[in-house]
Amino acid sequence: MFLEFFYLLRARGLEVSINEWMTLVEALDKGLARSSLMGFYQLCRSILIKTESDYDKFDQVFAEYFEGIETPEDLPEEFWKWLSESDIERAMDDLGDKELFAKELDELLQMFEERIKEQKEKHDGGNYWIGTGGTSPMGRGGYHPSGIRVGGKSRHKTALQVAGERNFKDFREDTILDIRQFQMAFRKLRQYSSRVDGVEKELDIDKTIDETCDKGGLLTLAYEKPRKNTVKVLLLIDSEGSMLPYSRLCNRLFQAVSRSNHFKDLKIYYFHNAIYDNLYTTPHCKIRDSVETEWVFNRLDAEYKVIFVGDAAMAPSELYRKGGNAIIGLFNKETGMEWFQKFKKRFKKQIWLNPIPKDTWEYTYGSRTIQDIGEVFPMFELTLGGLEAGIKKLLVK
């Protein structure tokens, strides 16, 4: 039953075991899917998916196997204009053509394509055209028990619409990060905290559980000495130029780190493409806002955890040539690669976070410099999974 679905899940990287699949089959035999596609969707996800980071991937596979829903790119621009102009909720029309209620998805999709070709104007209400309100099986804001929703917010969801909406895309480990995800990942650096001499006054949950179990369930509270934050971080962010498409992402990272209370000390500086004689205190990289890189070296000890954030994509001359600094009027006597090597020697722990998708590093613009910098610093993709892997690298003694 649905054996092709099982193979598709496996092919798309979801680790579904034979035992889990047989459990699903047993659940279907017991009628737990309630003979509906929505029930089958929920049953599959609860049995086959083991982590919320795979929810979005499962939704995509489910939509692919059951023929998915149309994406905005499949509609002419005119249709989106019609559908977005109406801000008023309309009363539902009479149910109209009830034969439409029993249509299979194949028929609905065929009807959908035919309506796109036929429709020449905006339509609200009714039971035939793609529009808002009414009982047409295609559009938004109305009612139809087996229709295709186009834009807007859902009222009566079907399994394919739930899958197509990708409600769980923010849980993916390869997703681009928001502020909260940044903060949660950086929280792991607290493992560097050390115990402070003094009274044991912080509740040790793990030890409390162990001692309670050892005493046959008699609650036994265990305490430990408080931690002192000893983490020191130097954050260096590439700015301007090819980093402009990632400026919002870097701004989120800046806000997350700035709000964090997980560090004993935090220093943030900016650079453009490569590091030369100067670092900058603002992302605009103006000379009036600069400090000497050597001055930063002399101020910070080797215990700072260095995190570079940048695409590492630049002309090779910017990395290997004296005077290769792309900022007009500034001549660097030491090459960018020499400065990176100095950072490598100065600090014990460094990582590089790259916003460019990892699977394009070998052929995208700047692939040579990406590879060369990746040989100096451990480089990770700037996604949830990449950031967590980078943090683990910083935690390794």
Short mmCIF file of C-alpha atoms in Angstrom, two decimals, residues 235-240 254 268-272 278-291 327:
data_model
loop_
_atom_site.label_atom_id
_atom_site.label_comp_id
_atom_site.label_asym_id
_atom_site.label_seq_id
_atom_site.Cartn_x
_atom_site.Cartn_y
_atom_site.Cartn_z
CA LEU A 235 32.20 38.46 15.71
CA LEU A 236 33.54 39.68 12.34
CA ILE A 237 30.93 40.37 9.65
CA ASP A 238 31.58 40.89 5.94
CA SER A 239 29.58 43.87 4.68
CA GLU A 240 28.71 45.69 1.46
CA PHE A 254 23.67 41.19 14.97
CA ILE A 268 31.67 43.04 16.86
CA TYR A 269 33.54 44.47 13.88
CA TYR A 270 32.96 44.62 10.14
CA PHE A 271 35.17 44.14 7.10
CA HIS A 272 34.76 44.16 3.33
CA ASN A 278 41.53 48.15 9.43
CA LEU A 279 38.31 46.81 10.88
CA TYR A 280 35.10 48.85 11.05
CA THR A 281 32.61 49.57 13.81
CA THR A 282 29.65 49.99 11.42
CA PRO A 283 28.51 47.89 8.42
CA HIS A 284 29.14 50.83 6.06
CA CYS A 285 32.91 50.24 6.30
CA LYS A 286 33.85 53.95 6.24
CA ILE A 287 37.38 54.94 7.21
CA ARG A 288 36.04 57.39 9.81
CA ASP A 289 34.51 54.43 11.64
CA SER A 290 37.62 52.23 11.52
CA VAL A 291 40.07 50.86 14.04
CA ILE A 327 38.14 50.28 -0.84
#
